[in-house]
């Protein structure tokens, strides 16, 4: 039986990957998570419920309570498990949170990643290594693209970006936030282990990754948190850009499906922009409208006339490279269906 080692297994993406690889590909799953999300974001970010769900639902699931910053722990774990594939999703994931916890952020995102890469190189250099990166590696440079203002959203005015932002876009000389900077460090080192050591690595620069199993909080997990606010009649705070800022949203199932496609046909040192693309993009105002349709409740919101530092005004991923390299992969979960599932999930959880 093939073995998958997945870090951040109790999180949104990690848990989806556990299920997908166990059920669809028959892998034995080794999850690594220490519930650090509860330390980063407080009790609202707690992911133990998801860990318990995995232990209940996946036969033979092995949970490893290890902090990826623990270098020796990671080296010993990889030497013991010798996985056939590694998916790395553990992270301090918040743009805004990073400034207050800069050491924890960098140690988790950058140092944790090299701990895993080096451990993989020593234990199983042939095993595909999939790293969850972020579109924040592009910093605020996407905001330099000419935009047009539409009734409910911003969009690119420059036809060069009609399909969205592609992987050649510069990651240099822009404001990233400390989170973006620690993720750039990780992204580059993952590419380097691919190029320098010929390991089958890839970086997935995620747009908004979402789904019913997110423990959304104000500082991370945009749609999940927005829906939760709607259901609890709590005010959602819009930070600047008239609420017309655009994100592309991809369901965690489609993320897991892409990771599986890469693991089955790996390449070296690849980079992909992984998001919902233009079709699954929405502004905050548009997300309110779709959510209201499913909950029947009006979204309560307040407007803060100051944008989040380095926040993108309009971002959607150009998915053409992914589809070109993996023609059988496509988005299967529409934005509306994704929001419907998030509404259902919160109804059961709150
Ligand atoms: N959700 C998004 O919108 C989004 C967008 C772009 C990129 N990403 C990236 O995708 C990845 C997964 O994101 P997610 O939304 O599933 O996050 P998540 O917070 O839901 O899951 C991450 C998990 O990692 C665990 N973790 C954190 N630090 C750890 C450590 N030091 N040791 C062990 N476990 C640790 C947490 O407890 C949590 O369960 C991250 O790398 C994130 O930066 C997410």
PDB file of N, CA and C and ligand atoms in Angstrom, residues 7-14 32-38 40-41 47 66-69 88-93 108 132-135 179 183 206-210 214 220, ligand 1:
ATOM      1  N   UNK A   7       1.159  17.175   5.636  1.00  0.00           N
ATOM      2  CA  UNK A   7       1.260  18.107   6.767  1.00  0.00           C
ATOM      3  C   UNK A   7       0.055  19.041   6.745  1.00  0.00           C
ATOM      4  N   UNK A   8      -0.352  19.491   7.932  1.00  0.00           N
ATOM      5  CA  UNK A   8      -1.551  20.342   8.012  1.00  0.00           C
ATOM      6  C   UNK A   8      -2.801  19.525   7.753  1.00  0.00           C
ATOM      7  N   UNK A   9      -2.750  18.248   8.147  1.00  0.00           N
ATOM      8  CA  UNK A   9      -3.834  17.303   7.809  1.00  0.00           C
ATOM      9  C   UNK A   9      -5.182  17.666   8.424  1.00  0.00           C
ATOM     10  N   UNK A  10      -5.188  18.439   9.512  1.00  0.00           N
ATOM     11  CA  UNK A  10      -6.476  18.796  10.123  1.00  0.00           C
ATOM     12  C   UNK A  10      -7.053  20.087   9.526  1.00  0.00           C
ATOM     13  N   UNK A  11      -6.324  20.699   8.623  1.00  0.00           N
ATOM     14  CA  UNK A  11      -6.779  21.963   8.033  1.00  0.00           C
ATOM     15  C   UNK A  11      -7.699  21.728   6.838  1.00  0.00           C
ATOM     16  N   UNK A  12      -8.092  22.821   6.226  1.00  0.00           N
ATOM     17  CA  UNK A  12      -9.025  22.746   5.094  1.00  0.00           C
ATOM     18  C   UNK A  12      -8.486  21.851   3.974  1.00  0.00           C
ATOM     19  N   UNK A  13      -7.321  22.187   3.447  1.00  0.00           N
ATOM     20  CA  UNK A  13      -6.793  21.449   2.299  1.00  0.00           C
ATOM     21  C   UNK A  13      -6.293  20.079   2.734  1.00  0.00           C
ATOM     22  N   UNK A  14      -5.553  20.067   3.848  1.00  0.00           N
ATOM     23  CA  UNK A  14      -4.998  18.809   4.322  1.00  0.00           C
ATOM     24  C   UNK A  14      -6.063  17.737   4.499  1.00  0.00           C
ATOM     25  N   UNK A  32       0.170  14.985   9.650  1.00  0.00           N
ATOM     26  CA  UNK A  32       0.996  15.721  10.620  1.00  0.00           C
ATOM     27  C   UNK A  32       0.284  17.028  10.937  1.00  0.00           C
ATOM     28  N   UNK A  33      -0.081  17.219  12.185  1.00  0.00           N
ATOM     29  CA  UNK A  33      -0.739  18.474  12.577  1.00  0.00           C
ATOM     30  C   UNK A  33      -0.676  18.586  14.091  1.00  0.00           C
ATOM     31  N   UNK A  34      -0.392  19.770  14.595  1.00  0.00           N
ATOM     32  CA  UNK A  34      -0.360  19.965  16.049  1.00  0.00           C
ATOM     33  C   UNK A  34      -1.395  21.001  16.491  1.00  0.00           C
ATOM     34  N   UNK A  35      -2.417  21.196  15.661  1.00  0.00           N
ATOM     35  CA  UNK A  35      -3.488  22.160  15.965  1.00  0.00           C
ATOM     36  C   UNK A  35      -2.944  23.569  16.182  1.00  0.00           C
ATOM     37  N   UNK A  36      -1.894  23.899  15.473  1.00  0.00           N
ATOM     38  CA  UNK A  36      -1.281  25.226  15.622  1.00  0.00           C
ATOM     39  C   UNK A  36      -2.265  26.332  15.222  1.00  0.00           C
ATOM     40  N   UNK A  37      -3.241  25.996  14.372  1.00  0.00           N
ATOM     41  CA  UNK A  37      -4.218  27.013  13.948  1.00  0.00           C
ATOM     42  C   UNK A  37      -4.951  27.621  15.160  1.00  0.00           C
ATOM     43  N   UNK A  38      -5.162  26.803  16.206  1.00  0.00           N
ATOM     44  CA  UNK A  38      -5.828  27.324  17.412  1.00  0.00           C
ATOM     45  C   UNK A  38      -4.911  28.299  18.143  1.00  0.00           C
ATOM     46  N   UNK A  40      -2.568  30.176  16.490  1.00  0.00           N
ATOM     47  CA  UNK A  40      -2.515  31.366  15.626  1.00  0.00           C
ATOM     48  C   UNK A  40      -3.780  32.224  15.766  1.00  0.00           C
ATOM     49  N   UNK A  41      -4.954  31.577  15.818  1.00  0.00           N
ATOM     50  CA  UNK A  41      -6.214  32.336  15.713  1.00  0.00           C
ATOM     51  C   UNK A  41      -7.140  32.202  16.919  1.00  0.00           C
ATOM     52  N   UNK A  47      -8.764  23.087  15.062  1.00  0.00           N
ATOM     53  CA  UNK A  47      -9.026  22.097  14.007  1.00  0.00           C
ATOM     54  C   UNK A  47      -9.117  20.661  14.553  1.00  0.00           C
ATOM     55  N   UNK A  66       3.109  16.365  15.454  1.00  0.00           N
ATOM     56  CA  UNK A  66       4.465  16.920  15.321  1.00  0.00           C
ATOM     57  C   UNK A  66       4.378  18.340  14.794  1.00  0.00           C
ATOM     58  N   UNK A  67       5.241  19.202  15.337  1.00  0.00           N
ATOM     59  CA  UNK A  67       5.353  20.575  14.851  1.00  0.00           C
ATOM     60  C   UNK A  67       6.401  20.564  13.734  1.00  0.00           C
ATOM     61  N   UNK A  68       6.062  21.097  12.578  1.00  0.00           N
ATOM     62  CA  UNK A  68       7.026  21.018  11.461  1.00  0.00           C
ATOM     63  C   UNK A  68       8.275  21.867  11.715  1.00  0.00           C
ATOM     64  N   UNK A  69       8.236  22.693  12.752  1.00  0.00           N
ATOM     65  CA  UNK A  69       9.448  23.452  13.115  1.00  0.00           C
ATOM     66  C   UNK A  69      10.443  22.574  13.871  1.00  0.00           C
ATOM     67  N   UNK A  88       2.449  19.132   1.356  1.00  0.00           N
ATOM     68  CA  UNK A  88       2.771  20.031   2.469  1.00  0.00           C
ATOM     69  C   UNK A  88       1.795  21.207   2.501  1.00  0.00           C
ATOM     70  N   UNK A  89       0.868  21.171   3.457  1.00  0.00           N
ATOM     71  CA  UNK A  89      -0.115  22.263   3.558  1.00  0.00           C
ATOM     72  C   UNK A  89      -0.076  22.960   4.917  1.00  0.00           C
ATOM     73  N   UNK A  90       0.779  22.493   5.843  1.00  0.00           N
ATOM     74  CA  UNK A  90       0.829  23.145   7.160  1.00  0.00           C
ATOM     75  C   UNK A  90       1.442  24.529   7.002  1.00  0.00           C
ATOM     76  N   UNK A  91       0.834  25.521   7.621  1.00  0.00           N
ATOM     77  CA  UNK A  91       1.364  26.877   7.482  1.00  0.00           C
ATOM     78  C   UNK A  91       0.721  27.804   8.498  1.00  0.00           C
ATOM     79  N   UNK A  92       1.392  28.943   8.706  1.00  0.00           N
ATOM     80  CA  UNK A  92       0.722  30.110   9.265  1.00  0.00           C
ATOM     81  C   UNK A  92       0.129  30.744   8.015  1.00  0.00           C
ATOM     82  N   UNK A  93      -1.205  30.718   7.840  1.00  0.00           N
ATOM     83  CA  UNK A  93      -1.768  31.067   6.543  1.00  0.00           C
ATOM     84  C   UNK A  93      -2.264  32.508   6.411  1.00  0.00           C
ATOM     85  N   UNK A 108       7.541  28.727  10.779  1.00  0.00           N
ATOM     86  CA  UNK A 108       6.588  27.725  10.282  1.00  0.00           C
ATOM     87  C   UNK A 108       6.651  27.637   8.761  1.00  0.00           C
ATOM     88  N   UNK A 132       2.000  23.692  -0.920  1.00  0.00           N
ATOM     89  CA  UNK A 132       0.928  24.669  -1.061  1.00  0.00           C
ATOM     90  C   UNK A 132       1.503  26.058  -0.836  1.00  0.00           C
ATOM     91  N   UNK A 133       1.692  26.771  -1.941  1.00  0.00           N
ATOM     92  CA  UNK A 133       2.175  28.148  -1.878  1.00  0.00           C
ATOM     93  C   UNK A 133       0.960  29.074  -1.975  1.00  0.00           C
ATOM     94  N   UNK A 134       1.155  30.315  -2.332  1.00  0.00           N
ATOM     95  CA  UNK A 134       0.049  31.274  -2.312  1.00  0.00           C
ATOM     96  C   UNK A 134       0.243  32.354  -3.374  1.00  0.00           C
ATOM     97  N   UNK A 135      -0.855  32.965  -3.789  1.00  0.00           N
ATOM     98  CA  UNK A 135      -0.714  34.071  -4.748  1.00  0.00           C
ATOM     99  C   UNK A 135      -0.122  35.315  -4.083  1.00  0.00           C
ATOM    100  N   UNK A 179       3.879  37.518   5.815  1.00  0.00           N
ATOM    101  CA  UNK A 179       3.376  36.205   5.384  1.00  0.00           C
ATOM    102  C   UNK A 179       3.818  35.926   3.947  1.00  0.00           C
ATOM    103  N   UNK A 183       6.338  32.959   2.645  1.00  0.00           N
ATOM    104  CA  UNK A 183       5.879  31.997   1.637  1.00  0.00           C
ATOM    105  C   UNK A 183       6.745  32.070   0.375  1.00  0.00           C
ATOM    106  N   UNK A 206      -1.795  29.325  -4.531  1.00  0.00           N
ATOM    107  CA  UNK A 206      -3.242  29.318  -4.389  1.00  0.00           C
ATOM    108  C   UNK A 206      -3.873  30.700  -4.395  1.00  0.00           C
ATOM    109  N   UNK A 207      -5.045  30.772  -5.025  1.00  0.00           N
ATOM    110  CA  UNK A 207      -5.929  31.929  -4.868  1.00  0.00           C
ATOM    111  C   UNK A 207      -6.674  31.724  -3.554  1.00  0.00           C
ATOM    112  N   UNK A 208      -7.985  31.910  -3.518  1.00  0.00           N
ATOM    113  CA  UNK A 208      -8.731  31.603  -2.295  1.00  0.00           C
ATOM    114  C   UNK A 208      -9.147  30.152  -2.340  1.00  0.00           C
ATOM    115  N   UNK A 209      -8.615  29.376  -1.388  1.00  0.00           N
ATOM    116  CA  UNK A 209      -8.967  27.962  -1.312  1.00  0.00           C
ATOM    117  C   UNK A 209     -10.068  27.859  -0.273  1.00  0.00           C
ATOM    118  N   UNK A 210     -11.102  27.134  -0.605  1.00  0.00           N
ATOM    119  CA  UNK A 210     -12.234  27.156   0.313  1.00  0.00           C
ATOM    120  C   UNK A 210     -12.981  25.834   0.283  1.00  0.00           C
ATOM    121  N   UNK A 214     -13.546  24.364   6.225  1.00  0.00           N
ATOM    122  CA  UNK A 214     -12.651  25.420   6.699  1.00  0.00           C
ATOM    123  C   UNK A 214     -13.120  25.922   8.053  1.00  0.00           C
ATOM    124  N   UNK A 220      -8.529  34.846   8.184  1.00  0.00           N
ATOM    125  CA  UNK A 220      -8.215  33.825   7.182  1.00  0.00           C
ATOM    126  C   UNK A 220      -9.406  32.928   6.886  1.00  0.00           C
TER     127      UNK A 220
HETATM  128  N1  LIG B   1      -7.126  28.938   2.391  1.00  0.00           N
HETATM  129  C1  LIG B   1      -6.690  29.789   1.504  1.00  0.00           C
HETATM  130  O1  LIG B   1      -7.435  30.658   1.045  1.00  0.00           O
HETATM  131  C2  LIG B   1      -5.291  29.701   0.973  1.00  0.00           C
HETATM  132  C3  LIG B   1      -4.936  30.508  -0.106  1.00  0.00           C
HETATM  133  C4  LIG B   1      -3.654  30.402  -0.646  1.00  0.00           C
HETATM  134  C5  LIG B   1      -2.748  29.526  -0.069  1.00  0.00           C
HETATM  135  N2  LIG B   1      -3.110  28.772   0.998  1.00  0.00           N
HETATM  136  C6  LIG B   1      -2.105  27.867   1.569  1.00  0.00           C
HETATM  137  O2  LIG B   1      -2.630  26.548   1.597  1.00  0.00           O
HETATM  138  C7  LIG B   1      -2.132  25.854   2.722  1.00  0.00           C
HETATM  139  C8  LIG B   1      -3.284  25.260   3.497  1.00  0.00           C
HETATM  140  O3  LIG B   1      -4.196  26.290   3.879  1.00  0.00           O
HETATM  141  P1  LIG B   1      -5.508  25.963   4.700  1.00  0.00           P
HETATM  142  O4  LIG B   1      -6.500  26.997   4.338  1.00  0.00           O
HETATM  143  O5  LIG B   1      -5.826  24.516   4.589  1.00  0.00           O
HETATM  144  O6  LIG B   1      -4.972  26.292   6.175  1.00  0.00           O
HETATM  145  P2  LIG B   1      -5.491  25.716   7.563  1.00  0.00           P
HETATM  146  O7  LIG B   1      -5.049  26.716   8.595  1.00  0.00           O
HETATM  147  O8  LIG B   1      -6.935  25.327   7.482  1.00  0.00           O
HETATM  148  O9  LIG B   1      -4.627  24.380   7.726  1.00  0.00           O
HETATM  149  C9  LIG B   1      -3.279  24.376   8.074  1.00  0.00           C
HETATM  150  C10 LIG B   1      -3.074  23.328   9.148  1.00  0.00           C
HETATM  151  O10 LIG B   1      -1.670  23.302   9.460  1.00  0.00           O
HETATM  152  C11 LIG B   1      -1.524  23.152  10.853  1.00  0.00           C
HETATM  153  N3  LIG B   1      -0.236  23.722  11.245  1.00  0.00           N
HETATM  154  C12 LIG B   1       0.093  25.033  11.230  1.00  0.00           C
HETATM  155  N4  LIG B   1       1.332  25.199  11.675  1.00  0.00           N
HETATM  156  C13 LIG B   1       1.810  23.969  11.974  1.00  0.00           C
HETATM  157  C14 LIG B   1       3.047  23.492  12.476  1.00  0.00           C
HETATM  158  N5  LIG B   1       4.031  24.344  12.809  1.00  0.00           N
HETATM  159  N6  LIG B   1       3.208  22.155  12.635  1.00  0.00           N
HETATM  160  C15 LIG B   1       2.206  21.289  12.328  1.00  0.00           C
HETATM  161  N7  LIG B   1       1.000  21.689  11.859  1.00  0.00           N
HETATM  162  C16 LIG B   1       0.806  23.018  11.691  1.00  0.00           C
HETATM  163  C17 LIG B   1      -2.715  23.888  11.465  1.00  0.00           C
HETATM  164  O11 LIG B   1      -3.040  23.428  12.766  1.00  0.00           O
HETATM  165  C18 LIG B   1      -3.826  23.618  10.463  1.00  0.00           C
HETATM  166  O12 LIG B   1      -4.620  22.508  10.821  1.00  0.00           O
HETATM  167  C19 LIG B   1      -1.266  26.854   3.482  1.00  0.00           C
HETATM  168  O13 LIG B   1       0.067  26.679   3.069  1.00  0.00           O
HETATM  169  C20 LIG B   1      -1.764  28.189   3.010  1.00  0.00           C
HETATM  170  O14 LIG B   1      -0.770  29.204   3.076  1.00  0.00           O
HETATM  171  C21 LIG B   1      -4.355  28.830   1.536  1.00  0.00           C
END
